[in-house]
PDB file of C-alpha atoms in Angstrom:
ATOM      1  CA  UNK A  71       0.000   0.000   0.000  1.00  0.00           C
ATOM      2  CA  UNK A  72       1.087   3.600  -0.551  1.00  0.00           C
ATOM      3  CA  UNK A  73       2.986   4.977   2.435  1.00  0.00           C
ATOM      4  CA  UNK A  74       4.677   8.313   3.014  1.00  0.00           C
ATOM      5  CA  UNK A  75       6.799   8.476   6.154  1.00  0.00           C
ATOM      6  CA  UNK A  76       8.093  11.886   7.169  1.00  0.00           C
ATOM      7  CA  UNK A  77      11.052  12.842   9.302  1.00  0.00           C
ATOM      8  CA  UNK A  78      10.686  13.760  12.957  1.00  0.00           C
ATOM      9  CA  UNK A  79       9.868  17.073  14.557  1.00  0.00           C
ATOM     10  CA  UNK A  80      12.344  19.934  14.443  1.00  0.00           C
ATOM     11  CA  UNK A  81      13.100  22.886  16.693  1.00  0.00           C
ATOM     12  CA  UNK A  82      14.799  25.791  14.925  1.00  0.00           C
ATOM     13  CA  UNK A  83      15.913  29.297  15.770  1.00  0.00           C
ATOM     14  CA  UNK A  84      14.778  32.287  13.705  1.00  0.00           C
ATOM     15  CA  UNK A  85      16.902  32.725  10.612  1.00  0.00           C
ATOM     16  CA  UNK A  86      17.783  29.041  10.383  1.00  0.00           C
ATOM     17  CA  UNK A  87      16.719  26.524   7.718  1.00  0.00           C
ATOM     18  CA  UNK A  88      14.823  23.268   8.026  1.00  0.00           C
ATOM     19  CA  UNK A  89      14.812  20.254   5.726  1.00  0.00           C
ATOM     20  CA  UNK A  90      11.911  17.818   5.967  1.00  0.00           C
ATOM     21  CA  UNK A  91      12.057  14.403   4.314  1.00  0.00           C
ATOM     22  CA  UNK A  92       9.251  12.217   3.012  1.00  0.00           C
ATOM     23  CA  UNK A  93      10.112   8.578   2.266  1.00  0.00           C
ATOM     24  CA  UNK A  94       7.721   6.848  -0.114  1.00  0.00           C
ATOM     25  CA  UNK A  95       6.944   3.163  -0.481  1.00  0.00           C
ATOM     26  CA  UNK A  96       4.345   0.904  -2.042  1.00  0.00           C
ATOM     27  CA  UNK A  97       4.331   2.448  -5.508  1.00  0.00           C
ATOM     28  CA  UNK A  98       6.553   3.534  -8.400  1.00  0.00           C
ATOM     29  CA  UNK A  99       8.062   6.698  -6.882  1.00  0.00           C
ATOM     30  CA  UNK A 100       9.044   8.300 -10.169  1.00  0.00           C
ATOM     31  CA  UNK A 101       5.512   8.199 -11.596  1.00  0.00           C
ATOM     32  CA  UNK A 102       3.794  10.630  -9.221  1.00  0.00           C
ATOM     33  CA  UNK A 103       4.406  14.171  -8.076  1.00  0.00           C
ATOM     34  CA  UNK A 104       4.777  15.234  -4.453  1.00  0.00           C
ATOM     35  CA  UNK A 105       3.020  18.227  -2.904  1.00  0.00           C
ATOM     36  CA  UNK A 106       3.993  20.061   0.274  1.00  0.00           C
ATOM     37  CA  UNK A 107       1.278  21.592   2.476  1.00  0.00           C
ATOM     38  CA  UNK A 108       1.604  23.184   5.879  1.00  0.00           C
ATOM     39  CA  UNK A 109      -0.794  23.949   8.714  1.00  0.00           C
ATOM     40  CA  UNK A 110      -0.047  26.522  11.405  1.00  0.00           C
ATOM     41  CA  UNK A 111      -1.504  25.889  14.875  1.00  0.00           C
ATOM     42  CA  UNK A 112      -5.291  26.208  14.795  1.00  0.00           C
ATOM     43  CA  UNK A 113      -5.219  27.335  11.163  1.00  0.00           C
ATOM     44  CA  UNK A 114      -6.151  25.945   7.774  1.00  0.00           C
ATOM     45  CA  UNK A 115      -4.156  24.212   5.076  1.00  0.00           C
ATOM     46  CA  UNK A 116      -1.617  26.177   3.045  1.00  0.00           C
ATOM     47  CA  UNK A 117      -0.228  24.881  -0.251  1.00  0.00           C
ATOM     48  CA  UNK A 118       3.512  25.402  -0.489  1.00  0.00           C
ATOM     49  CA  UNK A 119       4.497  23.731  -3.723  1.00  0.00           C
ATOM     50  CA  UNK A 120       4.699  20.647  -5.916  1.00  0.00           C
ATOM     51  CA  UNK A 121       7.578  18.712  -7.458  1.00  0.00           C
ATOM     52  CA  UNK A 122       7.523  16.303 -10.374  1.00  0.00           C
ATOM     53  CA  UNK A 123       9.608  13.311  -9.350  1.00  0.00           C
ATOM     54  CA  UNK A 124       9.958  12.349 -13.017  1.00  0.00           C
ATOM     55  CA  UNK A 125      11.385  15.647 -14.297  1.00  0.00           C
ATOM     56  CA  UNK A 126      12.356  17.548 -11.174  1.00  0.00           C
ATOM     57  CA  UNK A 127      10.195  20.470 -12.276  1.00  0.00           C
ATOM     58  CA  UNK A 128       8.640  22.454  -9.475  1.00  0.00           C
ATOM     59  CA  UNK A 129       5.772  24.852  -8.893  1.00  0.00           C
ATOM     60  CA  UNK A 130       5.744  26.875  -5.701  1.00  0.00           C
ATOM     61  CA  UNK A 131       3.416  29.298  -4.027  1.00  0.00           C
ATOM     62  CA  UNK A 132       4.470  32.878  -4.659  1.00  0.00           C
ATOM     63  CA  UNK A 133       4.649  33.388  -0.911  1.00  0.00           C
ATOM     64  CA  UNK A 134       7.523  30.878  -0.592  1.00  0.00           C
ATOM     65  CA  UNK A 135       9.211  31.410  -3.942  1.00  0.00           C
ATOM     66  CA  UNK A 136      12.469  32.782  -2.518  1.00  0.00           C
ATOM     67  CA  UNK A 137      12.732  30.463   0.467  1.00  0.00           C
ATOM     68  CA  UNK A 138      11.639  26.971  -0.569  1.00  0.00           C
ATOM     69  CA  UNK A 139      13.550  24.210  -2.305  1.00  0.00           C
ATOM     70  CA  UNK A 140      11.837  20.933  -3.199  1.00  0.00           C
ATOM     71  CA  UNK A 141      13.932  17.993  -4.359  1.00  0.00           C
ATOM     72  CA  UNK A 142      13.642  14.251  -4.761  1.00  0.00           C
ATOM     73  CA  UNK A 143      16.092  11.338  -4.597  1.00  0.00           C
ATOM     74  CA  UNK A 144      14.958   8.448  -6.749  1.00  0.00           C
ATOM     75  CA  UNK A 145      17.682   6.180  -5.356  1.00  0.00           C
ATOM     76  CA  UNK A 146      16.038   6.281  -1.927  1.00  0.00           C
ATOM     77  CA  UNK A 147      12.435   7.135  -2.929  1.00  0.00           C
ATOM     78  CA  UNK A 148      12.600  10.231  -0.771  1.00  0.00           C
ATOM     79  CA  UNK A 149      11.317  13.757  -1.315  1.00  0.00           C
ATOM     80  CA  UNK A 150      12.731  16.756   0.518  1.00  0.00           C
ATOM     81  CA  UNK A 151      11.455  20.226   1.308  1.00  0.00           C
ATOM     82  CA  UNK A 152      13.873  22.844   2.603  1.00  0.00           C
ATOM     83  CA  UNK A 153      12.632  26.165   3.939  1.00  0.00           C
ATOM     84  CA  UNK A 154      15.133  28.929   4.646  1.00  0.00           C
ATOM     85  CA  UNK A 155      15.160  32.102   6.751  1.00  0.00           C
ATOM     86  CA  UNK A 156      12.656  30.759   9.245  1.00  0.00           C
ATOM     87  CA  UNK A 157      10.529  33.031  11.429  1.00  0.00           C
ATOM     88  CA  UNK A 158       8.019  32.226  14.159  1.00  0.00           C
ATOM     89  CA  UNK A 159       5.301  32.397  11.484  1.00  0.00           C
ATOM     90  CA  UNK A 160       6.764  29.220   9.976  1.00  0.00           C
ATOM     91  CA  UNK A 161       5.833  27.233  13.074  1.00  0.00           C
ATOM     92  CA  UNK A 162       3.487  24.617  11.644  1.00  0.00           C
ATOM     93  CA  UNK A 163       2.933  20.975  10.796  1.00  0.00           C
ATOM     94  CA  UNK A 164       4.386  20.256   7.368  1.00  0.00           C
ATOM     95  CA  UNK A 165       2.832  17.524   5.228  1.00  0.00           C
ATOM     96  CA  UNK A 166       3.946  15.803   2.064  1.00  0.00           C
ATOM     97  CA  UNK A 167       1.325  14.258  -0.186  1.00  0.00           C
ATOM     98  CA  UNK A 168       1.390  12.139  -3.335  1.00  0.00           C
ATOM     99  CA  UNK A 169      -0.594  12.882  -6.456  1.00  0.00           C
ATOM    100  CA  UNK A 170      -3.852  10.969  -6.547  1.00  0.00           C
ATOM    101  CA  UNK A 171      -2.969   9.562  -9.971  1.00  0.00           C
ATOM    102  CA  UNK A 172      -0.491  10.220 -12.754  1.00  0.00           C
ATOM    103  CA  UNK A 173      -1.067  13.769 -14.023  1.00  0.00           C
ATOM    104  CA  UNK A 174      -3.743  14.278 -11.351  1.00  0.00           C
ATOM    105  CA  UNK A 175      -2.159  16.460  -8.697  1.00  0.00           C
ATOM    106  CA  UNK A 176      -4.804  16.338  -6.011  1.00  0.00           C
ATOM    107  CA  UNK A 177      -3.304  15.155  -2.733  1.00  0.00           C
ATOM    108  CA  UNK A 178      -4.398  11.564  -2.738  1.00  0.00           C
ATOM    109  CA  UNK A 179      -2.049  10.103  -0.104  1.00  0.00           C
ATOM    110  CA  UNK A 180      -0.531  11.986   2.823  1.00  0.00           C
ATOM    111  CA  UNK A 181       2.400  11.633   5.150  1.00  0.00           C
ATOM    112  CA  UNK A 182       1.859  11.806   8.893  1.00  0.00           C
ATOM    113  CA  UNK A 183       3.151  15.360   9.172  1.00  0.00           C
ATOM    114  CA  UNK A 184       6.285  16.910  10.661  1.00  0.00           C
ATOM    115  CA  UNK A 185       6.067  19.513  13.421  1.00  0.00           C
ATOM    116  CA  UNK A 186       8.475  22.405  12.880  1.00  0.00           C
ATOM    117  CA  UNK A 187       8.772  24.885  15.729  1.00  0.00           C
ATOM    118  CA  UNK A 188      10.653  28.150  15.299  1.00  0.00           C
ATOM    119  CA  UNK A 189      11.554  29.879  18.521  1.00  0.00           C
ATOM    120  CA  UNK A 190      14.442  31.821  19.963  1.00  0.00           C
TER     121      UNK A 190
ATOM    122  CA  UNK B 109      -8.232  33.589  -5.856  1.00  0.00           C
ATOM    123  CA  UNK B 110     -10.221  33.456  -2.629  1.00  0.00           C
ATOM    124  CA  UNK B 111     -12.357  30.537  -1.423  1.00  0.00           C
ATOM    125  CA  UNK B 112     -14.864  31.266   1.332  1.00  0.00           C
ATOM    126  CA  UNK B 113     -16.216  28.575   3.646  1.00  0.00           C
ATOM    127  CA  UNK B 114     -18.506  28.928   6.673  1.00  0.00           C
ATOM    128  CA  UNK B 115     -16.511  28.427   9.888  1.00  0.00           C
ATOM    129  CA  UNK B 116     -18.918  25.846  11.235  1.00  0.00           C
ATOM    130  CA  UNK B 117     -21.842  23.606  10.346  1.00  0.00           C
ATOM    131  CA  UNK B 118     -23.851  21.507  12.791  1.00  0.00           C
ATOM    132  CA  UNK B 119     -26.048  18.531  11.994  1.00  0.00           C
ATOM    133  CA  UNK B 120     -27.884  15.795  13.848  1.00  0.00           C
ATOM    134  CA  UNK B 121     -26.870  12.183  13.268  1.00  0.00           C
ATOM    135  CA  UNK B 122     -28.689  10.622  10.335  1.00  0.00           C
ATOM    136  CA  UNK B 123     -29.369  13.961   8.686  1.00  0.00           C
ATOM    137  CA  UNK B 124     -27.581  15.451   5.696  1.00  0.00           C
ATOM    138  CA  UNK B 125     -24.887  18.114   6.020  1.00  0.00           C
ATOM    139  CA  UNK B 126     -23.943  20.542   3.280  1.00  0.00           C
ATOM    140  CA  UNK B 127     -20.700  22.502   3.393  1.00  0.00           C
ATOM    141  CA  UNK B 128     -20.245  25.307   0.900  1.00  0.00           C
ATOM    142  CA  UNK B 129     -17.209  26.824  -0.780  1.00  0.00           C
ATOM    143  CA  UNK B 130     -17.701  30.177  -2.448  1.00  0.00           C
ATOM    144  CA  UNK B 131     -15.491  31.558  -5.176  1.00  0.00           C
ATOM    145  CA  UNK B 132     -15.887  33.801  -8.210  1.00  0.00           C
ATOM    146  CA  UNK B 133     -17.059  31.653 -11.142  1.00  0.00           C
ATOM    147  CA  UNK B 134     -15.988  28.559  -9.253  1.00  0.00           C
ATOM    148  CA  UNK B 135     -18.098  26.485 -11.642  1.00  0.00           C
ATOM    149  CA  UNK B 136     -15.284  26.972 -14.175  1.00  0.00           C
ATOM    150  CA  UNK B 137     -12.801  25.246 -11.883  1.00  0.00           C
ATOM    151  CA  UNK B 138     -12.466  21.707 -10.592  1.00  0.00           C
ATOM    152  CA  UNK B 139     -12.959  21.464  -6.845  1.00  0.00           C
ATOM    153  CA  UNK B 140     -11.574  18.990  -4.347  1.00  0.00           C
ATOM    154  CA  UNK B 141     -12.621  18.420  -0.747  1.00  0.00           C
ATOM    155  CA  UNK B 142     -10.524  17.138   2.155  1.00  0.00           C
ATOM    156  CA  UNK B 143     -11.594  15.826   5.543  1.00  0.00           C
ATOM    157  CA  UNK B 144      -9.264  16.327   8.522  1.00  0.00           C
ATOM    158  CA  UNK B 145      -9.889  14.828  11.939  1.00  0.00           C
ATOM    159  CA  UNK B 146      -8.061  16.218  14.981  1.00  0.00           C
ATOM    160  CA  UNK B 147      -4.408  15.268  15.085  1.00  0.00           C
ATOM    161  CA  UNK B 148      -4.544  13.506  11.720  1.00  0.00           C
ATOM    162  CA  UNK B 149      -3.462  14.260   8.184  1.00  0.00           C
ATOM    163  CA  UNK B 150      -6.170  15.328   5.730  1.00  0.00           C
ATOM    164  CA  UNK B 151      -7.970  12.781   3.561  1.00  0.00           C
ATOM    165  CA  UNK B 152      -9.198  13.487   0.038  1.00  0.00           C
ATOM    166  CA  UNK B 153     -12.942  12.747  -0.101  1.00  0.00           C
ATOM    167  CA  UNK B 154     -14.025  14.366  -3.386  1.00  0.00           C
ATOM    168  CA  UNK B 155     -12.086  15.584  -6.447  1.00  0.00           C
ATOM    169  CA  UNK B 156     -12.987  17.000  -9.844  1.00  0.00           C
ATOM    170  CA  UNK B 157     -16.212  18.362  -8.278  1.00  0.00           C
ATOM    171  CA  UNK B 158     -17.995  15.028  -7.957  1.00  0.00           C
ATOM    172  CA  UNK B 159     -15.575  12.068  -8.039  1.00  0.00           C
ATOM    173  CA  UNK B 160     -14.684  10.007  -4.987  1.00  0.00           C
ATOM    174  CA  UNK B 161     -11.334   8.277  -4.430  1.00  0.00           C
ATOM    175  CA  UNK B 162     -11.366   4.581  -3.793  1.00  0.00           C
ATOM    176  CA  UNK B 163     -12.598   3.765  -0.299  1.00  0.00           C
ATOM    177  CA  UNK B 164     -14.651   6.916   0.253  1.00  0.00           C
ATOM    178  CA  UNK B 165     -18.303   6.079   1.005  1.00  0.00           C
ATOM    179  CA  UNK B 166     -20.950   7.248  -1.428  1.00  0.00           C
ATOM    180  CA  UNK B 167     -22.491   9.248   1.428  1.00  0.00           C
ATOM    181  CA  UNK B 168     -19.973  11.917   0.367  1.00  0.00           C
ATOM    182  CA  UNK B 169     -20.949  13.802  -2.768  1.00  0.00           C
ATOM    183  CA  UNK B 170     -19.930  17.038  -4.408  1.00  0.00           C
ATOM    184  CA  UNK B 171     -21.494  19.587  -6.696  1.00  0.00           C
ATOM    185  CA  UNK B 172     -20.401  22.829  -8.321  1.00  0.00           C
ATOM    186  CA  UNK B 173     -22.394  25.624  -9.900  1.00  0.00           C
ATOM    187  CA  UNK B 174     -22.042  29.336 -10.522  1.00  0.00           C
ATOM    188  CA  UNK B 175     -20.174  30.778  -7.554  1.00  0.00           C
ATOM    189  CA  UNK B 176     -20.600  27.981  -5.016  1.00  0.00           C
ATOM    190  CA  UNK B 177     -19.299  24.455  -4.739  1.00  0.00           C
ATOM    191  CA  UNK B 178     -20.783  22.121  -2.150  1.00  0.00           C
ATOM    192  CA  UNK B 179     -19.893  18.967  -0.282  1.00  0.00           C
ATOM    193  CA  UNK B 180     -22.901  17.006   0.947  1.00  0.00           C
ATOM    194  CA  UNK B 181     -22.617  14.247   3.510  1.00  0.00           C
ATOM    195  CA  UNK B 182     -25.779  12.195   3.713  1.00  0.00           C
ATOM    196  CA  UNK B 183     -26.802  10.103   6.731  1.00  0.00           C
ATOM    197  CA  UNK B 184     -24.188  11.829   8.890  1.00  0.00           C
ATOM    198  CA  UNK B 185     -22.400   9.711  11.494  1.00  0.00           C
ATOM    199  CA  UNK B 186     -20.474  10.720  14.591  1.00  0.00           C
ATOM    200  CA  UNK B 187     -17.288   9.702  12.801  1.00  0.00           C
ATOM    201  CA  UNK B 188     -17.846  12.387  10.165  1.00  0.00           C
ATOM    202  CA  UNK B 189     -17.106  15.100  12.717  1.00  0.00           C
ATOM    203  CA  UNK B 190     -14.042  16.863  11.314  1.00  0.00           C
ATOM    204  CA  UNK B 191     -12.734  19.932   9.539  1.00  0.00           C
ATOM    205  CA  UNK B 192     -13.440  20.069   5.806  1.00  0.00           C
ATOM    206  CA  UNK B 193     -11.403  22.072   3.297  1.00  0.00           C
ATOM    207  CA  UNK B 194     -12.139  22.856  -0.336  1.00  0.00           C
ATOM    208  CA  UNK B 195      -9.358  23.294  -2.897  1.00  0.00           C
ATOM    209  CA  UNK B 196      -9.063  24.625  -6.436  1.00  0.00           C
ATOM    210  CA  UNK B 197      -6.268  25.302  -8.908  1.00  0.00           C
ATOM    211  CA  UNK B 198      -5.798  29.021  -9.569  1.00  0.00           C
ATOM    212  CA  UNK B 199      -4.648  29.399 -13.181  1.00  0.00           C
ATOM    213  CA  UNK B 200      -3.629  33.029 -12.827  1.00  0.00           C
ATOM    214  CA  UNK B 201      -1.170  32.443 -10.006  1.00  0.00           C
ATOM    215  CA  UNK B 202      -0.444  28.802 -10.948  1.00  0.00           C
ATOM    216  CA  UNK B 203      -0.990  27.507  -7.476  1.00  0.00           C
ATOM    217  CA  UNK B 204      -3.452  25.456  -5.479  1.00  0.00           C
ATOM    218  CA  UNK B 205      -5.700  27.428  -3.144  1.00  0.00           C
ATOM    219  CA  UNK B 206      -7.488  26.096  -0.061  1.00  0.00           C
ATOM    220  CA  UNK B 207     -10.601  27.430   1.577  1.00  0.00           C
ATOM    221  CA  UNK B 208     -10.370  28.412   5.223  1.00  0.00           C
ATOM    222  CA  UNK B 209     -12.081  25.239   6.386  1.00  0.00           C
ATOM    223  CA  UNK B 210     -15.405  24.326   7.978  1.00  0.00           C
ATOM    224  CA  UNK B 211     -15.766  22.510  11.279  1.00  0.00           C
ATOM    225  CA  UNK B 212     -18.551  19.946  11.062  1.00  0.00           C
ATOM    226  CA  UNK B 213     -20.137  19.201  14.428  1.00  0.00           C
ATOM    227  CA  UNK B 214     -22.422  16.187  14.845  1.00  0.00           C
ATOM    228  CA  UNK B 215     -24.922  17.049  17.549  1.00  0.00           C
TER     229      UNK B 215
END
C-alpha cells in the first residue's frame, strides 16, 4: 500500500533553515508528483508547492518562492522540502502528499506530518 | 483567488450536512474536498467536483455551480465530525488554493 513516512519534529531558531524528508513506499516513486502543504496551529491548510519526481520540475506558491527548495532522490524514494530564513510564522505541521494519480495532482495520499517549531 | 467557507456547520446524526465553498465563477474550476480529523493528516474525499477516491463512502458527494461548490454528507455519522477544506487550482497564479475550512459538528 502507498505509504509516506516523514522525518521527525524539528526545533529551529529564527533565521535558520529546516529540511523535511518524506520517504515513499508501495508504488513507483518516479511516476507521481509530491506536494507540500503546511498547517499553522489552529489554522487551515496552506499549499507550499509541488515537485515532479519524473522531471524535477517544481511549482511553488508565490509566498515561498524565494525560500523553498523541493527535491527528490529516486535512489532512496525520498522527497525533501527545505525552507530557509525561518521566522516564528513558519511554526506549523508540514505535510507531504502524493498525487492521486499520474497527471492528477490532487493530494491523494498523505504523510503523517512533521512539526516544525521556530523559537528563539 | 479566494475561497470562502462557513466556519462551522452543525447537523444531527442521520441527517444530511452541506458545506459550501464560495469563489468567483468557481463552476469553471475543478474542486476537491478534504476531511481532517483532529491530530490527523487530511484525507481526500471528493475531487474534480464530484468524483470520490477509492474507499470513500458514497455518502460523500460534491457539486459545483455558478459561484458555489458544495460537499454534501448524507446520513451523517459521529465519525464524520471533522474539519473540511475545499481546494481549487488558480490558473492566474499557478498555485493550489485552499478554503479556510469548515468545522462539522455532529450534535
